[in-house]
CSV table of C-alpha atoms in Angstrom, one decimal:
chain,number,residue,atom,x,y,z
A,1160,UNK,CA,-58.1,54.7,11.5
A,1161,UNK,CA,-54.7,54.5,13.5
A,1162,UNK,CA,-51.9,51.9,12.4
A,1163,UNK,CA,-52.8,50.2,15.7
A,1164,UNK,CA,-56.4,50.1,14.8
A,1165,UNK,CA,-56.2,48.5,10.9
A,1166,UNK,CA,-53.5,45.9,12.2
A,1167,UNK,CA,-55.7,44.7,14.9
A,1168,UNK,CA,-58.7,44.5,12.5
A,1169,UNK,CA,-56.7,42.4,10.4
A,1170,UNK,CA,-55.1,40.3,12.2
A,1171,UNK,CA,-57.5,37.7,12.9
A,1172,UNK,CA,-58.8,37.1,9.6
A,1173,UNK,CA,-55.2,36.4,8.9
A,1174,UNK,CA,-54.6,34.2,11.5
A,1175,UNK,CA,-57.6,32.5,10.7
A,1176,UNK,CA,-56.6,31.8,7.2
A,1177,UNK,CA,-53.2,30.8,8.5
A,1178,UNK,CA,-54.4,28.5,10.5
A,1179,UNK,CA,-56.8,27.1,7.7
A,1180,UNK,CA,-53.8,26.6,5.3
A,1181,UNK,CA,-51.6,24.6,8.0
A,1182,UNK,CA,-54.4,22.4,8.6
A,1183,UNK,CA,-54.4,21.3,4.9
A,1184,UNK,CA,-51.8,18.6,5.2
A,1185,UNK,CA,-54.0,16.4,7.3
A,1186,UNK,CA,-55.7,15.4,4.8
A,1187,UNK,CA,-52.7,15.0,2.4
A,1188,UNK,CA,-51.1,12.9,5.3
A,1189,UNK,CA,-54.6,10.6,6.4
A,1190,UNK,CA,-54.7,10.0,2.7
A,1191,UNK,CA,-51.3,8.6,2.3
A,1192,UNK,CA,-51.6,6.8,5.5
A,1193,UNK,CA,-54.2,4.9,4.8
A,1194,UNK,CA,-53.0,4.2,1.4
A,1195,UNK,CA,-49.8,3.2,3.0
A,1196,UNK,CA,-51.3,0.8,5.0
A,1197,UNK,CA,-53.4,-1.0,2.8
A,1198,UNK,CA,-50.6,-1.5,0.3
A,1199,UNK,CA,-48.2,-3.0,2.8
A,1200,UNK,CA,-51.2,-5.2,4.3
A,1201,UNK,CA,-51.9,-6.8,0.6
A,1202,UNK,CA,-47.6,-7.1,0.2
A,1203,UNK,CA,-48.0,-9.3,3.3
A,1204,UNK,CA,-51.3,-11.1,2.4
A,1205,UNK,CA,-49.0,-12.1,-0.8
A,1206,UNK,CA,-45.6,-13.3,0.7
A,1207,UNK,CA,-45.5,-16.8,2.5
A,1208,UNK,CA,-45.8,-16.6,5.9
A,1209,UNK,CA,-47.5,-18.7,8.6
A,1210,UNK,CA,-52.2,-18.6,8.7
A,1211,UNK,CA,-51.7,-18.0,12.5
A,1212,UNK,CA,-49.3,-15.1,12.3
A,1213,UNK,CA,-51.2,-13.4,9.9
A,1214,UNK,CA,-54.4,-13.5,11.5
A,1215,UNK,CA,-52.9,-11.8,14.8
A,1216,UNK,CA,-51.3,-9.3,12.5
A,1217,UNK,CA,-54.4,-8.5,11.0
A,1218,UNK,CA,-56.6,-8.6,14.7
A,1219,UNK,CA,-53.8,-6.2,15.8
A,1220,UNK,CA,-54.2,-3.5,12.9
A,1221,UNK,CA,-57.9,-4.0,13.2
A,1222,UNK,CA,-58.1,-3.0,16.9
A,1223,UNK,CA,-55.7,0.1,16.0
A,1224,UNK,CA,-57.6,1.6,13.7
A,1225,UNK,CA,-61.0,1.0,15.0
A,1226,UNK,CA,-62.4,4.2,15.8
A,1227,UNK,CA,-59.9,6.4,14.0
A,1228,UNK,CA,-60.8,5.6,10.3
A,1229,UNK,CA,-63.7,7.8,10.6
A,1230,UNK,CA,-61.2,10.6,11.4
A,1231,UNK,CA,-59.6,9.8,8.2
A,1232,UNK,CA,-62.4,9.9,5.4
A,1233,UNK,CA,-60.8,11.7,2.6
A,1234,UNK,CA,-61.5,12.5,-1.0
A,1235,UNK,CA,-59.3,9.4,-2.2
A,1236,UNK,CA,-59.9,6.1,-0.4
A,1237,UNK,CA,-63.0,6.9,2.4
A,1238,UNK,CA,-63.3,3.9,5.3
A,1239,UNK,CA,-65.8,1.8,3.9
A,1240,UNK,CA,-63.3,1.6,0.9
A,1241,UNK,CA,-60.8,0.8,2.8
A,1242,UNK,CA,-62.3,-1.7,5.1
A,1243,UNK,CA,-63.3,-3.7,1.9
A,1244,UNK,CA,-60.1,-3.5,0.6
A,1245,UNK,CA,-58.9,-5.4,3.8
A,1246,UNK,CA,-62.1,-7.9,3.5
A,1247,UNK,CA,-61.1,-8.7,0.1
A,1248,UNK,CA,-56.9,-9.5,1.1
A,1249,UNK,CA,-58.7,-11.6,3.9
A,1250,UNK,CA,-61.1,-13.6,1.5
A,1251,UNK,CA,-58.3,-13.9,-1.2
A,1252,UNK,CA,-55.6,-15.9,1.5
A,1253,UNK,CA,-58.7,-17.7,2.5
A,1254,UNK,CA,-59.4,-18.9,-0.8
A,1255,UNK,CA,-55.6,-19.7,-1.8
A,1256,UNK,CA,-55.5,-21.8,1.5
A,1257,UNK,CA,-58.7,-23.7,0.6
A,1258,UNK,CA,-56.7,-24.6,-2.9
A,1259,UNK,CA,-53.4,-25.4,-1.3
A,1260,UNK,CA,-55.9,-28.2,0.3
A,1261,UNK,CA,-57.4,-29.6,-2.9
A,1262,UNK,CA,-54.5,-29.3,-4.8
A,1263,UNK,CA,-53.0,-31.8,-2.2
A,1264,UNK,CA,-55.7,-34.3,-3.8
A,1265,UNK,CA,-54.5,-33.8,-7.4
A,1266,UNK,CA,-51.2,-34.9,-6.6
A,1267,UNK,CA,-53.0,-38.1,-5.6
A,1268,UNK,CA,-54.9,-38.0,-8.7
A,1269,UNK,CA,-51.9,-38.1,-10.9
A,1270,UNK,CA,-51.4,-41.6,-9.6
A,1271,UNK,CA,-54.9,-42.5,-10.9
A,1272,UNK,CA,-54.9,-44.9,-13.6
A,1273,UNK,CA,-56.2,-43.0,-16.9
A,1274,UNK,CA,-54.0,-40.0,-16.5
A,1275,UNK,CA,-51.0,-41.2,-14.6
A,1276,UNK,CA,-47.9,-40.5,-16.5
A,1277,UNK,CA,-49.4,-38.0,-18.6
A,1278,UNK,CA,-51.5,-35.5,-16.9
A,1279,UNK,CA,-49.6,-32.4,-15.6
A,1280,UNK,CA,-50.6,-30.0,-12.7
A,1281,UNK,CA,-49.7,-26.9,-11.1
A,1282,UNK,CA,-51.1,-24.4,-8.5
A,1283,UNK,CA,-50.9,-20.9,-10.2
A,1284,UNK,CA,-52.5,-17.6,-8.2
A,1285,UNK,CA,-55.2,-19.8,-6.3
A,1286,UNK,CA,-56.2,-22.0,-9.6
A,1287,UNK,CA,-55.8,-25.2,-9.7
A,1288,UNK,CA,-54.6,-26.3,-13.4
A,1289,UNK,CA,-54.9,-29.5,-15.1
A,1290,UNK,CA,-53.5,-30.6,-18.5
A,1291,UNK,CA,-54.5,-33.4,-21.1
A,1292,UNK,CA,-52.5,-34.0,-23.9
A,1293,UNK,CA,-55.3,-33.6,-26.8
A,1294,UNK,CA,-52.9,-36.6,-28.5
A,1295,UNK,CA,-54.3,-38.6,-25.7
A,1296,UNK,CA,-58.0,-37.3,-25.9
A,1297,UNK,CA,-58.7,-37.1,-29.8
A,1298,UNK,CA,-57.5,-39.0,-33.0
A,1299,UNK,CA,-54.9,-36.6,-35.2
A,1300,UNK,CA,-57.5,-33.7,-36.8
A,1301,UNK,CA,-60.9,-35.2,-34.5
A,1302,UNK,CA,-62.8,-33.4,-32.3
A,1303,UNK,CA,-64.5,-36.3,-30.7
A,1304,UNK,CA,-63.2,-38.5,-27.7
A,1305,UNK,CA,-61.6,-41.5,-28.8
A,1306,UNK,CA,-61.7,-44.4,-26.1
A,1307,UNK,CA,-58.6,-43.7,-24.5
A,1308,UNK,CA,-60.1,-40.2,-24.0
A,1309,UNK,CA,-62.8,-40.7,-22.6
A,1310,UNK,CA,-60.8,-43.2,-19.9
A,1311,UNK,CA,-58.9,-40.0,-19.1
A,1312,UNK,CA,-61.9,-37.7,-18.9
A,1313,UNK,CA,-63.8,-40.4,-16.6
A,1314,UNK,CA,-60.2,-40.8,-14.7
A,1315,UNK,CA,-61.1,-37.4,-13.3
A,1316,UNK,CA,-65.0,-37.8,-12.6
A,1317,UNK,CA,-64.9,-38.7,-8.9
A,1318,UNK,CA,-62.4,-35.9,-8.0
A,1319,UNK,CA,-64.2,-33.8,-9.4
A,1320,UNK,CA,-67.5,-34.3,-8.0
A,1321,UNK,CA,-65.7,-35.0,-4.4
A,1322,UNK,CA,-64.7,-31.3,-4.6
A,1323,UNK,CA,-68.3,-29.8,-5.8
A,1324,UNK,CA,-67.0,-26.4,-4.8
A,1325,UNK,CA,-65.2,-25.8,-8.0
A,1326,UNK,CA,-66.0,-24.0,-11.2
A,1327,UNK,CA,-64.1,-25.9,-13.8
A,1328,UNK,CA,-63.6,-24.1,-17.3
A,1329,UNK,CA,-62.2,-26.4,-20.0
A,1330,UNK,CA,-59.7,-24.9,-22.5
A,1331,UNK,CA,-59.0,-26.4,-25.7
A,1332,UNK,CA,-55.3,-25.7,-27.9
A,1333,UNK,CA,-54.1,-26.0,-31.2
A,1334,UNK,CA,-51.0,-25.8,-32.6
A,1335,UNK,CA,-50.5,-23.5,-35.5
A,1336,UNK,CA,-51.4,-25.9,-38.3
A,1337,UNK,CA,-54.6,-25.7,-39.7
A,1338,UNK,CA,-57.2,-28.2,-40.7
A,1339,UNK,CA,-56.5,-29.6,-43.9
A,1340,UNK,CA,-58.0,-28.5,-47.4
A,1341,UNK,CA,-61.6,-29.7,-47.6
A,1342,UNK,CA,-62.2,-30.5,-43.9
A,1343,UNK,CA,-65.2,-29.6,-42.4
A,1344,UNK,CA,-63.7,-27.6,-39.9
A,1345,UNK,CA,-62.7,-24.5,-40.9
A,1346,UNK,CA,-59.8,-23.4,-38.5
A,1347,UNK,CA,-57.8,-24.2,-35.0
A,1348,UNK,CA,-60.7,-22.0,-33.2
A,1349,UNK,CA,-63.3,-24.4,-34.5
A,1350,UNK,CA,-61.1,-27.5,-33.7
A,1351,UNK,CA,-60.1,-26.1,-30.2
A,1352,UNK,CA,-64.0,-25.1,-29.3
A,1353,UNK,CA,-65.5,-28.2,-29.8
A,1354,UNK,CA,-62.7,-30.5,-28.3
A,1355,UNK,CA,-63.4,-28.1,-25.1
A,1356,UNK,CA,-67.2,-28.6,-25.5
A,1357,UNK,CA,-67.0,-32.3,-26.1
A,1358,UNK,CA,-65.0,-33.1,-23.0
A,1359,UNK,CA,-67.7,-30.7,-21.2
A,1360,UNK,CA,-70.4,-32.8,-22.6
A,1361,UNK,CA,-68.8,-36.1,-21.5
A,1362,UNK,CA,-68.7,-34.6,-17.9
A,1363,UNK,CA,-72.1,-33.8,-17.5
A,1364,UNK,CA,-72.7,-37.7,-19.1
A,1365,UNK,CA,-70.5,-38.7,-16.1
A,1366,UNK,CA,-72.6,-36.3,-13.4
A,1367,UNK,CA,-70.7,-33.4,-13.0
A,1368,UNK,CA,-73.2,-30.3,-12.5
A,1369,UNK,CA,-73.2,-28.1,-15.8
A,1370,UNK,CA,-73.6,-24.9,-13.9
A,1371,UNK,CA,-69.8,-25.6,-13.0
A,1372,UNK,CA,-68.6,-26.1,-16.3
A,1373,UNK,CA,-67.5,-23.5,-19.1
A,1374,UNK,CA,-65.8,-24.3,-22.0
A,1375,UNK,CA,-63.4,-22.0,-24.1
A,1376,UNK,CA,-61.6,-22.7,-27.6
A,1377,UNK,CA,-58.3,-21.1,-27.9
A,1378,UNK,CA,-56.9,-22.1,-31.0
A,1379,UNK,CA,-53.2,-21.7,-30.9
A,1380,UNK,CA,-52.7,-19.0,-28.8
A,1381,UNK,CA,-50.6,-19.3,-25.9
A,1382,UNK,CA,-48.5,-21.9,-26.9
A,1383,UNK,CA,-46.3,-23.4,-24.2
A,1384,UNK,CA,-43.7,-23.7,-26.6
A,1385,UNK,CA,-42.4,-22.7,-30.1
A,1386,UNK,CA,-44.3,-24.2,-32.8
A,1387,UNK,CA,-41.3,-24.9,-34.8
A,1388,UNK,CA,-40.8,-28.9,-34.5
A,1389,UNK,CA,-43.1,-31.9,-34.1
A,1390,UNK,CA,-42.6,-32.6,-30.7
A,1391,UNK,CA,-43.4,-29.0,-29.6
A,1392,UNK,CA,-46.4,-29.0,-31.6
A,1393,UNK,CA,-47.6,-32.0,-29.9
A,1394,UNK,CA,-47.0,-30.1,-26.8
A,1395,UNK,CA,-48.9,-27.6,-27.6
A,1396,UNK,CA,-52.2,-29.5,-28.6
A,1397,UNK,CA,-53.3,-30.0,-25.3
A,1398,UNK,CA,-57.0,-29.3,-23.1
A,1399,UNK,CA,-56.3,-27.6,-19.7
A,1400,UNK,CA,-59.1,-27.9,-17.0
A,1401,UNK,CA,-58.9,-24.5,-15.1
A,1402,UNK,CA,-60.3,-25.3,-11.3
A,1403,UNK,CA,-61.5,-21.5,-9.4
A,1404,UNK,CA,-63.4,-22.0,-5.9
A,1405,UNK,CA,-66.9,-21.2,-5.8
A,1406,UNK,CA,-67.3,-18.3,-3.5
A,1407,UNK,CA,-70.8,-18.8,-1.3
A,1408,UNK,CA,-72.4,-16.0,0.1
A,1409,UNK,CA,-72.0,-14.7,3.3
């Protein structure tokens, strides 16, 4: 076989595998694309900006990439992955919107007599959080609702059932001293679980649906402060009412 002859029947194979080998970084590339673009999408869905704004950004990125996402299935994030990703950023702003609204209300509620002047609130991630002092709820070393607790605890009944679309999970804290010798609780988890379960209890006296409530005991962890005086223990013996939007189905 001439020169001529071996370098023509080679030549195509080669080319063909050339060609095979530049085509490779397509799919590198539509990868990091697509990845690209859903990161900067859930930057934005994160940062303040105006509802209307967003929802023509997100009509405009819809319309670009319909069609072309099934061009760019690959082994790391295929479209139906992606296109939840982007239901998911949608549903989360919707939610945080929907709390903004309620939490509007609980600024009202402060003002309600029972809690005002010592209930707390603030609007963390979509929650809406609610705090007691447990000083105000239950006699030094109780776990049961004194009178002036259970004015609180009723203080928050008709909010509560006015906005029925909230899970509400009660948590109860210690501070780091424990029961004393020979009480019949044995530690802060004890004393923490059944303050949480016994303002539950008094809820569902008052009406409130108990597939909405939860209670958790969390003894002295996460203190809001050092327990290192008497006034920041105080502080730190508290129950926190946890408010998370009940998501219906579609």
């Amino acid at each position: 076989m001439s020169s001529e002859e071996l370098k023509s029947s080679i030549l195509p194979d080669d080319i063909a595998e050339d060609e095979d080998d530049s085509n490779e970084w397509i799919t590198t590339f539509a990868d990091l694309s697509m990845l690209l673009l859903v990161f900067f999408i859930l930057l934005y869905s994160m940062s303040e900006v105006d509802a209307k704004k967003f929802d023509m950004t997100f009509q405009s990125v819809t319309k670009a990439i319909t069609g072309k996402l099934d061009k760019i299935a690959t082994s790391k994030s295929s479209r139906e992955e992606a296109g939840e990703i982007l239901n998911q950023v949608v549903t989360r702003r919707e939610i945080i919107k929907a709390q903004k609204k309620v939490f509007e209300d609980v600024k009202y509620l402060q003002t309600t007599k029972g809690v005002e002047g010592i209930m707390s609130a603030k609007f963390e991630e979509g929650n809406i959080i609610i705090k007691l002092p447990s000083d105000v709820l239950f006699n030094l070393g109780e776990v049961t609702l004194n009178p002036r607790g259970k004015q609180a605890v009723a203080a928050l009944r008709d909010f509560f059932i006015k906005h029925a679309d909230q899970y509400i999970n009660i948590k109860g804290y210690t501070d780091d001293i424990q029961p004393r010798a020979g009480s019949r609780l044995k530690d802060n988890w004890e004393v923490s679980s059944l303050r949480a379960v016994n303002v539950l209890r008094y809820l569902m006296k008052l009406g409130i649906k108990p597939n909405r409530l939860t209670a958790t005991g969390l003894g002295e962890m996460d203190p809001l402060v050092p327990n290192n005086s008497p006034r920041n223990r105080q502080r730190n013996r508290r129950v926190v009412f946890v408010l998370d939007k009940i998501l219906t189905g579609p």
